[in-house]
Amino acid sequence: MADKLTLYTNPMSRGRIARWMLEETGADYETKILKFGEGSQSADYLAINPMGKVPAITHGDKVVTECAAICAYLAEAFPEAGLAPTPDERADYYRWLFFAAGPVEAAVVNRSLGVEIPDDKVGMVGYGNFERTRNVLISAIADRPYLCGDRFTAADVYVGSQIGWGLQFGSIPPSPELTAYSERVYSREAFKRASALDDAAIAAAS
């Protein structure tokens, strides 16, 4: 019997990334919706993720947190989905997956919070400054349809989500390259299924 796969999420959170990745794999999974506060801070959930944040997945007796890690884990756990990198794709795959989880995430959040890095302190932060980070992100998809080339991978789920949200909420200024890439990855059927499930969960809770 296959190990049970469970997604712990809230549909108004980064859990939407994990949901999309699960839909891409085609795997059977159970969903547990947690409310912010009382749900994610319960003793039962803190035993799964002591950070008290969603998303998290359990796969049998294994626990995976952090969206980038969830995407990478599921790609390897379900190789038949074809979302893990080939040997030739690994360098780009890991480079851009972790670039988005590190510099992009930090740069976007700090900009949204109004945090300004003094010019003489840019060497202390992993992203340097927002504009440089955005320009490097644009360069990753400027001459190719997907991050690893012609093929969609799990890295596109994570990075595509970061770009899509940034464009939607205005935390990443648009460019022709970013807009085209976002439209391309958001056209996938798995993304549409995942979005419909999360949107339905929001409606049910309202």
PDB file of C-alpha atoms in Angstrom:
ATOM      1  CA  MET A   1       0.000   0.000   0.000  1.00  0.00           C
ATOM      2  CA  ALA A   2       1.282   3.455  -0.882  1.00  0.00           C
ATOM      3  CA  ASP A   3       2.152   5.778   1.981  1.00  0.00           C
ATOM      4  CA  LYS A   4      -0.659   8.133   2.909  1.00  0.00           C
ATOM      5  CA  LEU A   5      -0.106  11.667   1.642  1.00  0.00           C
ATOM      6  CA  THR A   6      -1.672  14.591   3.515  1.00  0.00           C
ATOM      7  CA  LEU A   7      -1.563  18.320   2.785  1.00  0.00           C
ATOM      8  CA  TYR A   8      -1.940  20.743   5.696  1.00  0.00           C
ATOM      9  CA  THR A   9      -2.855  24.109   4.296  1.00  0.00           C
ATOM     10  CA  ASN A  10      -4.942  27.227   4.286  1.00  0.00           C
ATOM     11  CA  PRO A  11      -6.275  28.328   0.891  1.00  0.00           C
ATOM     12  CA  MET A  12      -5.189  31.920   1.552  1.00  0.00           C
ATOM     13  CA  SER A  13      -1.555  31.008   2.079  1.00  0.00           C
ATOM     14  CA  ARG A  14       1.541  29.674   0.366  1.00  0.00           C
ATOM     15  CA  GLY A  15      -0.228  26.343   0.692  1.00  0.00           C
ATOM     16  CA  ARG A  16      -1.584  27.072  -2.775  1.00  0.00           C
ATOM     17  CA  ILE A  17       1.901  26.305  -4.093  1.00  0.00           C
ATOM     18  CA  ALA A  18       1.924  22.873  -2.471  1.00  0.00           C
ATOM     19  CA  ARG A  19      -1.610  22.199  -3.726  1.00  0.00           C
ATOM     20  CA  TRP A  20      -0.555  23.038  -7.290  1.00  0.00           C
ATOM     21  CA  MET A  21       2.468  20.754  -6.993  1.00  0.00           C
ATOM     22  CA  LEU A  22       0.327  17.904  -5.689  1.00  0.00           C
ATOM     23  CA  GLU A  23      -2.085  18.316  -8.585  1.00  0.00           C
ATOM     24  CA  GLU A  24       0.853  18.225 -10.986  1.00  0.00           C
ATOM     25  CA  THR A  25       1.961  14.858  -9.586  1.00  0.00           C
ATOM     26  CA  GLY A  26      -1.449  13.253  -9.998  1.00  0.00           C
ATOM     27  CA  ALA A  27      -1.019  11.583  -6.606  1.00  0.00           C
ATOM     28  CA  ASP A  28      -3.907  10.849  -4.256  1.00  0.00           C
ATOM     29  CA  TYR A  29      -3.784  13.036  -1.183  1.00  0.00           C
ATOM     30  CA  GLU A  30      -5.920  14.156   1.738  1.00  0.00           C
ATOM     31  CA  THR A  31      -6.361  17.845   2.552  1.00  0.00           C
ATOM     32  CA  LYS A  32      -6.602  19.272   6.047  1.00  0.00           C
ATOM     33  CA  ILE A  33      -7.559  22.949   6.095  1.00  0.00           C
ATOM     34  CA  LEU A  34      -6.172  24.802   9.106  1.00  0.00           C
ATOM     35  CA  LYS A  35      -7.404  28.160  10.316  1.00  0.00           C
ATOM     36  CA  PHE A  36      -4.760  30.760  11.023  1.00  0.00           C
ATOM     37  CA  GLY A  37      -4.088  30.996  14.727  1.00  0.00           C
ATOM     38  CA  GLU A  38      -6.116  28.339  16.496  1.00  0.00           C
ATOM     39  CA  GLY A  39      -5.599  25.682  13.829  1.00  0.00           C
ATOM     40  CA  SER A  40      -1.980  26.191  12.873  1.00  0.00           C
ATOM     41  CA  GLN A  41      -0.961  26.739  16.509  1.00  0.00           C
ATOM     42  CA  SER A  42      -2.678  23.657  17.892  1.00  0.00           C
ATOM     43  CA  ALA A  43      -0.558  21.079  19.705  1.00  0.00           C
ATOM     44  CA  ASP A  44      -1.392  18.460  17.072  1.00  0.00           C
ATOM     45  CA  TYR A  45      -0.145  20.636  14.223  1.00  0.00           C
ATOM     46  CA  LEU A  46       2.883  21.957  16.104  1.00  0.00           C
ATOM     47  CA  ALA A  47       3.950  18.327  16.448  1.00  0.00           C
ATOM     48  CA  ILE A  48       4.078  18.252  12.645  1.00  0.00           C
ATOM     49  CA  ASN A  49       5.511  21.716  12.038  1.00  0.00           C
ATOM     50  CA  PRO A  50       6.874  23.440  15.150  1.00  0.00           C
ATOM     51  CA  MET A  51       6.944  26.722  13.198  1.00  0.00           C
ATOM     52  CA  GLY A  52       3.137  26.676  13.238  1.00  0.00           C
ATOM     53  CA  LYS A  53       2.988  27.655   9.574  1.00  0.00           C
ATOM     54  CA  VAL A  54       1.389  26.143   6.519  1.00  0.00           C
ATOM     55  CA  PRO A  55       1.861  24.365   4.264  1.00  0.00           C
ATOM     56  CA  ALA A  56       3.266  21.059   5.379  1.00  0.00           C
ATOM     57  CA  ILE A  57       2.864  17.593   3.964  1.00  0.00           C
ATOM     58  CA  THR A  58       3.124  14.219   5.582  1.00  0.00           C
ATOM     59  CA  HIS A  59       3.985  11.220   3.444  1.00  0.00           C
ATOM     60  CA  GLY A  60       3.760   8.109   5.520  1.00  0.00           C
ATOM     61  CA  ASP A  61       5.879   8.942   8.561  1.00  0.00           C
ATOM     62  CA  LYS A  62       7.842  11.662   6.774  1.00  0.00           C
ATOM     63  CA  VAL A  63       7.201  15.393   7.222  1.00  0.00           C
ATOM     64  CA  VAL A  64       8.172  18.054   4.694  1.00  0.00           C
ATOM     65  CA  THR A  65       7.750  21.798   5.246  1.00  0.00           C
ATOM     66  CA  GLU A  66       8.841  24.846   3.203  1.00  0.00           C
ATOM     67  CA  CYS A  67       7.276  25.213  -0.231  1.00  0.00           C
ATOM     68  CA  ALA A  68      10.447  24.851  -2.249  1.00  0.00           C
ATOM     69  CA  ALA A  69      11.339  21.678  -0.347  1.00  0.00           C
ATOM     70  CA  ILE A  70       7.806  20.303  -0.811  1.00  0.00           C
ATOM     71  CA  CYS A  71       8.026  20.866  -4.569  1.00  0.00           C
ATOM     72  CA  ALA A  72      11.434  19.211  -4.821  1.00  0.00           C
ATOM     73  CA  TYR A  73      10.403  16.307  -2.585  1.00  0.00           C
ATOM     74  CA  LEU A  74       7.216  15.549  -4.483  1.00  0.00           C
ATOM     75  CA  ALA A  75       9.027  15.688  -7.823  1.00  0.00           C
ATOM     76  CA  GLU A  76      11.348  12.933  -6.611  1.00  0.00           C
ATOM     77  CA  ALA A  77       8.668  10.963  -4.750  1.00  0.00           C
ATOM     78  CA  PHE A  78       6.531  10.757  -7.894  1.00  0.00           C
ATOM     79  CA  PRO A  79       9.031  10.489 -10.769  1.00  0.00           C
ATOM     80  CA  GLU A  80       6.335   9.312 -13.170  1.00  0.00           C
ATOM     81  CA  ALA A  81       5.020  12.884 -13.247  1.00  0.00           C
ATOM     82  CA  GLY A  82       8.203  13.998 -15.000  1.00  0.00           C
ATOM     83  CA  LEU A  83       8.730  17.055 -12.785  1.00  0.00           C
ATOM     84  CA  ALA A  84      12.198  16.247 -11.429  1.00  0.00           C
ATOM     85  CA  PRO A  85      15.214  17.485 -13.379  1.00  0.00           C
ATOM     86  CA  THR A  86      17.184  15.421 -15.826  1.00  0.00           C
ATOM     87  CA  PRO A  87      20.978  15.401 -15.277  1.00  0.00           C
ATOM     88  CA  ASP A  88      21.369  18.206 -17.817  1.00  0.00           C
ATOM     89  CA  GLU A  89      18.671  20.279 -16.079  1.00  0.00           C
ATOM     90  CA  ARG A  90      19.889  19.961 -12.495  1.00  0.00           C
ATOM     91  CA  ALA A  91      22.082  23.054 -12.425  1.00  0.00           C
ATOM     92  CA  ASP A  92      19.320  25.397 -13.617  1.00  0.00           C
ATOM     93  CA  TYR A  93      16.684  23.571 -11.578  1.00  0.00           C
ATOM     94  CA  TYR A  94      18.442  23.933  -8.226  1.00  0.00           C
ATOM     95  CA  ARG A  95      19.874  27.343  -9.003  1.00  0.00           C
ATOM     96  CA  TRP A  96      16.527  28.994  -9.696  1.00  0.00           C
ATOM     97  CA  LEU A  97      14.524  27.011  -7.139  1.00  0.00           C
ATOM     98  CA  PHE A  98      16.797  28.204  -4.337  1.00  0.00           C
ATOM     99  CA  PHE A  99      17.231  31.672  -5.812  1.00  0.00           C
ATOM    100  CA  ALA A 100      13.466  32.140  -5.527  1.00  0.00           C
ATOM    101  CA  ALA A 101      13.343  30.653  -2.018  1.00  0.00           C
ATOM    102  CA  GLY A 102      16.200  32.866  -0.852  1.00  0.00           C
ATOM    103  CA  PRO A 103      16.950  36.201  -2.559  1.00  0.00           C
ATOM    104  CA  VAL A 104      13.578  36.630  -4.296  1.00  0.00           C
ATOM    105  CA  GLU A 105      11.484  35.851  -1.215  1.00  0.00           C
ATOM    106  CA  ALA A 106      13.582  38.114   0.997  1.00  0.00           C
ATOM    107  CA  ALA A 107      13.746  40.965  -1.495  1.00  0.00           C
ATOM    108  CA  VAL A 108      10.010  40.967  -2.172  1.00  0.00           C
ATOM    109  CA  VAL A 109       9.012  40.727   1.485  1.00  0.00           C
ATOM    110  CA  ASN A 110      11.404  43.459   2.567  1.00  0.00           C
ATOM    111  CA  ARG A 111      10.209  45.751  -0.231  1.00  0.00           C
ATOM    112  CA  SER A 112       6.585  45.102   0.763  1.00  0.00           C
ATOM    113  CA  LEU A 113       7.406  45.946   4.385  1.00  0.00           C
ATOM    114  CA  GLY A 114       9.158  49.138   3.358  1.00  0.00           C
ATOM    115  CA  VAL A 115      12.570  47.906   4.497  1.00  0.00           C
ATOM    116  CA  GLU A 116      15.303  49.903   2.795  1.00  0.00           C
ATOM    117  CA  ILE A 117      18.819  48.482   2.734  1.00  0.00           C
ATOM    118  CA  PRO A 118      21.438  51.243   3.050  1.00  0.00           C
ATOM    119  CA  ASP A 119      23.910  51.313   0.180  1.00  0.00           C
ATOM    120  CA  ASP A 120      26.785  50.483   2.500  1.00  0.00           C
ATOM    121  CA  LYS A 121      24.931  47.431   3.886  1.00  0.00           C
ATOM    122  CA  VAL A 122      23.841  45.640   0.694  1.00  0.00           C
ATOM    123  CA  GLY A 123      26.645  43.129   1.149  1.00  0.00           C
ATOM    124  CA  MET A 124      25.013  41.954   4.381  1.00  0.00           C
ATOM    125  CA  VAL A 125      21.786  40.746   2.739  1.00  0.00           C
ATOM    126  CA  GLY A 126      21.609  37.781   0.428  1.00  0.00           C
ATOM    127  CA  TYR A 127      19.841  39.645  -2.340  1.00  0.00           C
ATOM    128  CA  GLY A 128      21.835  42.870  -2.457  1.00  0.00           C
ATOM    129  CA  ASN A 129      18.966  45.052  -3.622  1.00  0.00           C
ATOM    130  CA  PHE A 130      15.507  44.550  -5.072  1.00  0.00           C
ATOM    131  CA  GLU A 131      16.186  45.780  -8.595  1.00  0.00           C
ATOM    132  CA  ARG A 132      19.175  43.526  -9.083  1.00  0.00           C
ATOM    133  CA  THR A 133      17.202  40.544  -7.805  1.00  0.00           C
ATOM    134  CA  ARG A 134      14.289  41.307 -10.137  1.00  0.00           C
ATOM    135  CA  ASN A 135      16.603  41.724 -13.116  1.00  0.00           C
ATOM    136  CA  VAL A 136      18.274  38.385 -12.429  1.00  0.00           C
ATOM    137  CA  LEU A 137      14.847  36.757 -12.117  1.00  0.00           C
ATOM    138  CA  ILE A 138      13.880  38.187 -15.505  1.00  0.00           C
ATOM    139  CA  SER A 139      17.098  36.858 -17.014  1.00  0.00           C
ATOM    140  CA  ALA A 140      16.202  33.336 -15.858  1.00  0.00           C
ATOM    141  CA  ILE A 141      13.242  33.151 -18.245  1.00  0.00           C
ATOM    142  CA  ALA A 142      14.120  35.790 -20.849  1.00  0.00           C
ATOM    143  CA  ASP A 143      15.306  33.367 -23.545  1.00  0.00           C
ATOM    144  CA  ARG A 144      13.447  30.153 -22.697  1.00  0.00           C
ATOM    145  CA  PRO A 145       9.888  29.034 -22.005  1.00  0.00           C
ATOM    146  CA  TYR A 146      10.725  27.420 -18.651  1.00  0.00           C
ATOM    147  CA  LEU A 147      13.483  27.657 -16.081  1.00  0.00           C
ATOM    148  CA  CYS A 148      15.277  24.540 -17.287  1.00  0.00           C
ATOM    149  CA  GLY A 149      14.679  25.161 -20.985  1.00  0.00           C
ATOM    150  CA  ASP A 150      11.851  23.706 -23.020  1.00  0.00           C
ATOM    151  CA  ARG A 151      10.424  21.498 -20.258  1.00  0.00           C
ATOM    152  CA  PHE A 152       8.223  22.370 -17.268  1.00  0.00           C
ATOM    153  CA  THR A 153       9.587  21.131 -13.928  1.00  0.00           C
ATOM    154  CA  ALA A 154       8.801  21.469 -10.230  1.00  0.00           C
ATOM    155  CA  ALA A 155      11.012  24.568 -10.151  1.00  0.00           C
ATOM    156  CA  ASP A 156       8.444  26.280 -12.370  1.00  0.00           C
ATOM    157  CA  VAL A 157       5.709  25.542  -9.842  1.00  0.00           C
ATOM    158  CA  TYR A 158       7.581  27.332  -7.085  1.00  0.00           C
ATOM    159  CA  VAL A 159       9.167  30.155  -9.060  1.00  0.00           C
ATOM    160  CA  GLY A 160       6.033  30.580 -11.160  1.00  0.00           C
ATOM    161  CA  SER A 161       3.990  31.017  -7.987  1.00  0.00           C
ATOM    162  CA  GLN A 162       6.375  33.650  -6.660  1.00  0.00           C
ATOM    163  CA  ILE A 163       6.228  35.581  -9.923  1.00  0.00           C
ATOM    164  CA  GLY A 164       2.471  35.193 -10.309  1.00  0.00           C
ATOM    165  CA  TRP A 165       1.742  36.466  -6.824  1.00  0.00           C
ATOM    166  CA  GLY A 166       4.210  39.295  -7.217  1.00  0.00           C
ATOM    167  CA  LEU A 167       2.513  40.453 -10.397  1.00  0.00           C
ATOM    168  CA  GLN A 168      -0.979  39.997  -8.941  1.00  0.00           C
ATOM    169  CA  PHE A 169      -0.340  41.950  -5.754  1.00  0.00           C
ATOM    170  CA  GLY A 170       2.083  44.478  -7.194  1.00  0.00           C
ATOM    171  CA  SER A 171       5.069  43.379  -5.130  1.00  0.00           C
ATOM    172  CA  ILE A 172       7.033  42.597  -8.314  1.00  0.00           C
ATOM    173  CA  PRO A 173       6.745  45.213 -11.075  1.00  0.00           C
ATOM    174  CA  PRO A 174       5.747  43.594 -14.381  1.00  0.00           C
ATOM    175  CA  SER A 175       7.913  43.106 -17.428  1.00  0.00           C
ATOM    176  CA  PRO A 176       7.041  41.458 -20.765  1.00  0.00           C
ATOM    177  CA  GLU A 177       9.164  38.443 -19.800  1.00  0.00           C
ATOM    178  CA  LEU A 178       7.614  37.979 -16.360  1.00  0.00           C
ATOM    179  CA  THR A 179       4.078  38.435 -17.653  1.00  0.00           C
ATOM    180  CA  ALA A 180       4.525  35.957 -20.497  1.00  0.00           C
ATOM    181  CA  TYR A 181       6.106  33.382 -18.201  1.00  0.00           C
ATOM    182  CA  SER A 182       3.355  33.740 -15.608  1.00  0.00           C
ATOM    183  CA  GLU A 183       0.647  33.314 -18.223  1.00  0.00           C
ATOM    184  CA  ARG A 184       2.419  30.250 -19.576  1.00  0.00           C
ATOM    185  CA  VAL A 185       2.730  28.385 -16.286  1.00  0.00           C
ATOM    186  CA  TYR A 186      -0.713  29.447 -15.054  1.00  0.00           C
ATOM    187  CA  SER A 187      -2.286  27.945 -18.179  1.00  0.00           C
ATOM    188  CA  ARG A 188      -1.508  24.436 -16.958  1.00  0.00           C
ATOM    189  CA  GLU A 189      -4.480  22.237 -16.129  1.00  0.00           C
ATOM    190  CA  ALA A 190      -3.024  21.240 -12.776  1.00  0.00           C
ATOM    191  CA  PHE A 191      -2.805  24.890 -11.755  1.00  0.00           C
ATOM    192  CA  LYS A 192      -6.429  25.436 -12.750  1.00  0.00           C
ATOM    193  CA  ARG A 193      -7.552  22.393 -10.739  1.00  0.00           C
ATOM    194  CA  ALA A 194      -5.562  23.471  -7.693  1.00  0.00           C
ATOM    195  CA  SER A 195      -6.896  27.025  -7.873  1.00  0.00           C
ATOM    196  CA  ALA A 196     -10.473  25.787  -8.168  1.00  0.00           C
ATOM    197  CA  LEU A 197     -10.063  23.575  -5.093  1.00  0.00           C
ATOM    198  CA  ASP A 198      -8.576  26.372  -3.016  1.00  0.00           C
ATOM    199  CA  ASP A 199     -11.106  28.932  -4.212  1.00  0.00           C
ATOM    200  CA  ALA A 200     -13.910  26.519  -3.282  1.00  0.00           C
ATOM    201  CA  ALA A 201     -12.393  26.098   0.175  1.00  0.00           C
ATOM    202  CA  ILE A 202     -12.334  29.877   0.642  1.00  0.00           C
ATOM    203  CA  ALA A 203     -15.963  30.134  -0.424  1.00  0.00           C
ATOM    204  CA  ALA A 204     -16.996  27.339   1.924  1.00  0.00           C
ATOM    205  CA  ALA A 205     -15.360  29.089   4.865  1.00  0.00           C
ATOM    206  CA  SER A 206     -16.952  32.467   4.195  1.00  0.00           C
TER     207      SER A 206
END
